[in-house]
XYZ file of C-alpha atoms in Angstrom:
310
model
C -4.159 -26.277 5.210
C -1.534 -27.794 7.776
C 1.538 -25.359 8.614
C 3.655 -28.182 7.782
C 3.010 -28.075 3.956
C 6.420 -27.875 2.186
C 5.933 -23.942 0.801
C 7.226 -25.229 -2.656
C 4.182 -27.508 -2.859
C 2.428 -24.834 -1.239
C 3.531 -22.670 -4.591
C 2.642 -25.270 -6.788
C -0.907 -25.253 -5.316
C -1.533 -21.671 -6.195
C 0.263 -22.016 -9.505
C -2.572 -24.505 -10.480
C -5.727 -22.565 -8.929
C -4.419 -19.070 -11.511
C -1.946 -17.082 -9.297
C 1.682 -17.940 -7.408
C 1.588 -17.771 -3.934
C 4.103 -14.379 -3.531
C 5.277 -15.596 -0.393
C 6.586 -19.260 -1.004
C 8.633 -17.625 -3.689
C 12.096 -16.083 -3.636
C 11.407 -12.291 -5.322
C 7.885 -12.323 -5.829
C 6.404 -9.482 -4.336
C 2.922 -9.368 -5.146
C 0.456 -11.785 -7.653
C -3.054 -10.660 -8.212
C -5.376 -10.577 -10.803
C -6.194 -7.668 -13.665
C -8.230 -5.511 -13.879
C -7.555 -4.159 -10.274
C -9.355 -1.154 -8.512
C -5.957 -0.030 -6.843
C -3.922 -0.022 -10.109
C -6.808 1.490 -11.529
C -6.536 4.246 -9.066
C -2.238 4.383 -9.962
C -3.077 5.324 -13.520
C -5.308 7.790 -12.861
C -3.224 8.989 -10.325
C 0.395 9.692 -11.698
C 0.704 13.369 -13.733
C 2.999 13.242 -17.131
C 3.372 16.285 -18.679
C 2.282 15.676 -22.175
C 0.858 11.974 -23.765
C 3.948 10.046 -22.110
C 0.718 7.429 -20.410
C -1.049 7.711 -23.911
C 2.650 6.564 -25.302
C 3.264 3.973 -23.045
C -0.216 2.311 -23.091
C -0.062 2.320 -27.431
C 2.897 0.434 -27.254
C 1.530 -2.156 -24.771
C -1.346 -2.405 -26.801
C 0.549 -2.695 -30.151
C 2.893 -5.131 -28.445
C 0.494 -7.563 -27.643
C -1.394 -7.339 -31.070
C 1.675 -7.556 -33.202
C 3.125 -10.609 -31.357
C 0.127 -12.519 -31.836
C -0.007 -12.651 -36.090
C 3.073 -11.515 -37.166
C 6.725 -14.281 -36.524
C 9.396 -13.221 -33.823
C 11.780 -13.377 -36.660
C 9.691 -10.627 -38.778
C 9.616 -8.089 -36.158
C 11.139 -9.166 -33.005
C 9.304 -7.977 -30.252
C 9.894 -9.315 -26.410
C 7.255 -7.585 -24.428
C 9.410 -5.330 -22.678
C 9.004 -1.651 -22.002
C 11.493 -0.319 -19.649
C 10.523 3.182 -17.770
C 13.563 4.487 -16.730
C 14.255 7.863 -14.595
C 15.409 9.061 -11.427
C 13.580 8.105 -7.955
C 10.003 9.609 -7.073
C 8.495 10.268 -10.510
C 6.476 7.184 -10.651
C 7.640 4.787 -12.733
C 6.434 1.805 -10.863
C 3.303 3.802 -9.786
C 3.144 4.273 -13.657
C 3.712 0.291 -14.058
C 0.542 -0.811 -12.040
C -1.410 1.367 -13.391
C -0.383 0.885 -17.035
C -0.849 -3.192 -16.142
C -4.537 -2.248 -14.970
C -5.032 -0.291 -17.828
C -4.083 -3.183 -20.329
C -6.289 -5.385 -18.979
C -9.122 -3.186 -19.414
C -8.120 -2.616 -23.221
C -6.730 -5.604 -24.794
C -9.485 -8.443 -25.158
C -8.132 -11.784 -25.848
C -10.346 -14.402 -27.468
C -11.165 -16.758 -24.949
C -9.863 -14.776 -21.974
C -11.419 -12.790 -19.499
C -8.662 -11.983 -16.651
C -5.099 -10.872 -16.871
C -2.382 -12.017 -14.103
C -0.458 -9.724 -12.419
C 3.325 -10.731 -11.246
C 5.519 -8.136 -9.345
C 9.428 -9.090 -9.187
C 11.334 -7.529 -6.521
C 14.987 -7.346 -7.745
C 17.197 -6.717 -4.571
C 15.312 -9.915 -2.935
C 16.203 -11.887 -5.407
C 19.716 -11.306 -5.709
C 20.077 -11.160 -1.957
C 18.052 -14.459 -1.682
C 20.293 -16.108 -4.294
C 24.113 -15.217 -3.690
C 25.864 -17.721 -5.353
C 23.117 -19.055 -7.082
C 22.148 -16.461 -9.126
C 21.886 -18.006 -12.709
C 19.424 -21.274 -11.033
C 17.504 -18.440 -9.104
C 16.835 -16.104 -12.153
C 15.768 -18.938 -14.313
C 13.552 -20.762 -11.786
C 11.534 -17.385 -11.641
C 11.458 -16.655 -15.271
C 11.403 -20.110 -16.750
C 9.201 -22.026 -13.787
C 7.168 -18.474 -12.168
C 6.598 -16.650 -15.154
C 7.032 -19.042 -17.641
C 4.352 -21.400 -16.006
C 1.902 -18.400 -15.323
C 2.037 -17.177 -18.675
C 1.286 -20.259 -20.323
C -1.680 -20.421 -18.152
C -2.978 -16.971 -19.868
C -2.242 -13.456 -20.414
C 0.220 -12.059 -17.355
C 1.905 -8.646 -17.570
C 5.149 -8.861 -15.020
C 6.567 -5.945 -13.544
C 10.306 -6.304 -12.485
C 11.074 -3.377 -10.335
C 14.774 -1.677 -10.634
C 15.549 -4.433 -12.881
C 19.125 -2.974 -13.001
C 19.895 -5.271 -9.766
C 19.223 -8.570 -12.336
C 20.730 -6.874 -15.731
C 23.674 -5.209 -14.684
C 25.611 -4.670 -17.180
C 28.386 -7.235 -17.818
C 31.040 -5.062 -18.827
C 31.205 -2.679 -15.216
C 31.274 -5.855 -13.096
C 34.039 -5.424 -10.701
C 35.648 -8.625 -8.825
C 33.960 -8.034 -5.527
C 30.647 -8.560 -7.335
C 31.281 -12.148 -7.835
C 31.465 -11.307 -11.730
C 30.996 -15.286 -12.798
C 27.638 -15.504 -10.847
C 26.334 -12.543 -12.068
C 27.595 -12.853 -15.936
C 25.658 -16.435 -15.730
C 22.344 -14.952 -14.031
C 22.273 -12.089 -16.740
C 23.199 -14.895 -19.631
C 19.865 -16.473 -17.980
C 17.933 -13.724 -17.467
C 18.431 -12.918 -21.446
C 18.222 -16.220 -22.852
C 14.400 -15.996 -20.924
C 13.369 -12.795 -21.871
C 13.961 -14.294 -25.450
C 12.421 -18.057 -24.934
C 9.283 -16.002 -23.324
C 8.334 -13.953 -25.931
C 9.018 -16.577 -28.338
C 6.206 -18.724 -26.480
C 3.840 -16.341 -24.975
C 2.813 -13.715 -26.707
C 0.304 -12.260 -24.550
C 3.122 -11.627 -21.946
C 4.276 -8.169 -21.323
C 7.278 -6.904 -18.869
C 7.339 -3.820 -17.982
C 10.824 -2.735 -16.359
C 11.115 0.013 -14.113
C 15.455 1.655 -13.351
C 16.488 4.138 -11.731
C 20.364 4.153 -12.960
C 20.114 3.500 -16.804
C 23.283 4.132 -17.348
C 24.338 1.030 -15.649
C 21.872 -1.697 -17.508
C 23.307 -4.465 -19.628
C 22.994 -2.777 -23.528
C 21.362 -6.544 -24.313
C 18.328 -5.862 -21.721
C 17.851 -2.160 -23.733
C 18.310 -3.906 -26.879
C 14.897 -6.216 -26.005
C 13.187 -3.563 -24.932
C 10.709 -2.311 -27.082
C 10.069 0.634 -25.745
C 12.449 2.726 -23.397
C 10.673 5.903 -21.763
C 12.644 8.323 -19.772
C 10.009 9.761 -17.145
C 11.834 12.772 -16.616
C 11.086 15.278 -13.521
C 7.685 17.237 -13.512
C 7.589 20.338 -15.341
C 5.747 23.574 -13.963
C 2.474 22.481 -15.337
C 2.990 19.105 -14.177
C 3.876 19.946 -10.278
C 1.183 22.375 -10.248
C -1.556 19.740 -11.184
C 0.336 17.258 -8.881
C 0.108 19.767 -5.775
C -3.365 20.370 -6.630
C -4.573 17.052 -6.223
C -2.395 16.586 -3.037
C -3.818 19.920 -1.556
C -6.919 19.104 -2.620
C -7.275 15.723 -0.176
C -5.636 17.647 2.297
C -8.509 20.541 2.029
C -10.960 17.836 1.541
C -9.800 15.659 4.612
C -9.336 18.890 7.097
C -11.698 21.474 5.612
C -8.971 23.752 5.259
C -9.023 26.903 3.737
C -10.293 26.596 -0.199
C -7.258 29.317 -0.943
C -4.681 27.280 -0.805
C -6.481 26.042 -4.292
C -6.709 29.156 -5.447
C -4.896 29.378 -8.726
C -2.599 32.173 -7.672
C -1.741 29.458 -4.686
C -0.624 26.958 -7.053
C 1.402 28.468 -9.326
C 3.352 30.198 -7.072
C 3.470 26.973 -5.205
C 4.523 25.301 -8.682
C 7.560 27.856 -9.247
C 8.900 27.058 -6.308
C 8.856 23.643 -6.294
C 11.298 23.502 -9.635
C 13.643 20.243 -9.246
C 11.389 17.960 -7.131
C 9.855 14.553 -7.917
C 6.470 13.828 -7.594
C 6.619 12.062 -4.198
C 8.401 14.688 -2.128
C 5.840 17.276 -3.799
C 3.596 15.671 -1.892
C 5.232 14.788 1.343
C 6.240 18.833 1.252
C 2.205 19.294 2.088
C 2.765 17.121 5.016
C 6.282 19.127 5.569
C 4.375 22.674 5.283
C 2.032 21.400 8.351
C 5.020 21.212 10.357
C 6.323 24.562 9.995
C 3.859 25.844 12.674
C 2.499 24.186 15.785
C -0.831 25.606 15.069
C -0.924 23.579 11.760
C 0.591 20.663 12.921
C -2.155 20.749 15.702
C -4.436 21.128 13.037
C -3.720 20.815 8.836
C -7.130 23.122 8.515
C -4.522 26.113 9.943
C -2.212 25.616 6.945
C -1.934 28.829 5.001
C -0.731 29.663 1.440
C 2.723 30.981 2.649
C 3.596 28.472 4.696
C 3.241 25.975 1.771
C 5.163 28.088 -0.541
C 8.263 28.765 2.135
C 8.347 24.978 2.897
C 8.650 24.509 -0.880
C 11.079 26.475 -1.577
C 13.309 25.065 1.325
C 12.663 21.503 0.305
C 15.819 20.151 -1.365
């Protein structure tokens, strides 16, 4: 193809052959299709403590079966789930994975593949100032819309609170008109989308629930909280982190001991997933000799770099 193709038409092109070219297209991070061996790998990947990813997949699952025999006016479901929780307990890790893991469960007569759309938020808005209202329905009327009618897509807008802000907190420095109108947009698609597609699902990832617009939670049918691991949880998180570490080094089998890990669990009360495991890399660091070498890494080196990660 010539480097002088215009990159809407370029967009169009893809749009046509089953996927959106992601980078012709304001806020669309990533298109691929489902099933997917790296989402696959996401699912299995993030630790819940109890049946939070048994939840969250049943409702996915009902979603889509619900939506396709029973009217929008009987039981009006959109297709949204919204994961919401503070940063680093792996809500969008959580996403992927639950996309893969639809696509391997739901069967839809007729088709074999789901599409996969990732919105990033901040580009969007940052992409758009001043536009916001043509920008958010170009990529949910035109991106999504288009891609959904094409077959089943499950979209995953990432800290969606940057597009649903909620109305009522806007200050005046926020440009308050543009954003009202791109919310007003954003809702009035949520609601033409699942009217017309019902093998669409959105899955919405925030960070600061608190400041969503109450008509984004109000489509949502599902809301999770992922909350911070719990003893149990961390310990089976630091396992499997240890465990490539031991695995990749052949270091010393006792720091999977399970003395090792629970001790290593207490101490690491009030962390999120992802800086459990970055404190492995952290513990390496504490001595030269194991940052020379992660095989050197003892049990009480872990559990003191633990305890002073905060």
């Amino acid at each position: 193809m010539k480097q002088t193709s215009h990159p809407d038409m370029v967009a169009l092109t893809q749009v046509r052959r089953g996927l959106p070219n992601s980078d012709a297209i304001p806020g669309l991070a990533d298109a691929r299709l489902l099933p997917d061996q790296e989402f696959h790998s996401d699912w299995d990947t993030i630790v819940l403590d109890g049946d939070l990813k048994e939840r969250v997949l049943r409702q996915a699952v009902v979603s889509v079966q619900v939506r396709h025999r029973v009217a929008f006016h009987a039981i009006p479901l959109h297709g949204v789930i919204l994961l919401s929780g503070p940063p680093g307990v792996g809500k969008t890790t959580l996403a992927r994975g639950l996309a893969d893991r639809v696509a391997r469960s739901v069967r839809l007569p007729g088709r074999t593949q789901w599409a996969f759309l990732e919105v990033d938020s901040h580009a969007l808005a940052s992409s758009s100032l001043g536009k916001s209202q043509k920008s958010v329905h170009h990529l949910f009327n035109d991106v999504i819309g288009e891609q959904a009618a094409t077959g089943p897509t499950i979209v995953l807008l990432d800290e969606v609170e940057t597009l649903f802000t909620d109305r009522s907190q806007l200050s005046m420095e926020a440009n308050p008109i543009d954003v009202h109108r791109a919310v007003d947009a954003g809702l009035v698609a949520l609601d033409t989308l699942a009217k017309r597609h019902p093998d669409l699902l959105l899955i919405a990832t925030t960070n600061f629930a608190d400041i969503l617009d109450p008509a984004l939670e109000s489509r949502a049918d599902l809301i999770l909280p992922v909350p911070l691991p719990s003893t149990e949880a961390r310990q089976t998180i630091l396992e499997g982190a240890l465990h490539a570490l031991v695995t990749a080094f052949d270091a010393s089998t006792d720091l999977l001991s399970p003395q090792t890990l629970r001790a290593a669990a207490d101490a690491s009360e009030g962390l999120d997933g992802r800086r459990l495991r970055k404190a492995v890399a952290e513990a390496c660091a504490l001595e030269e000799s194991a940052a020379a070498n992660p095989a050197r890494l003892t049990p009480a080196a872990l559990i003191a770099s633990l305890r002073g990660v905060r």
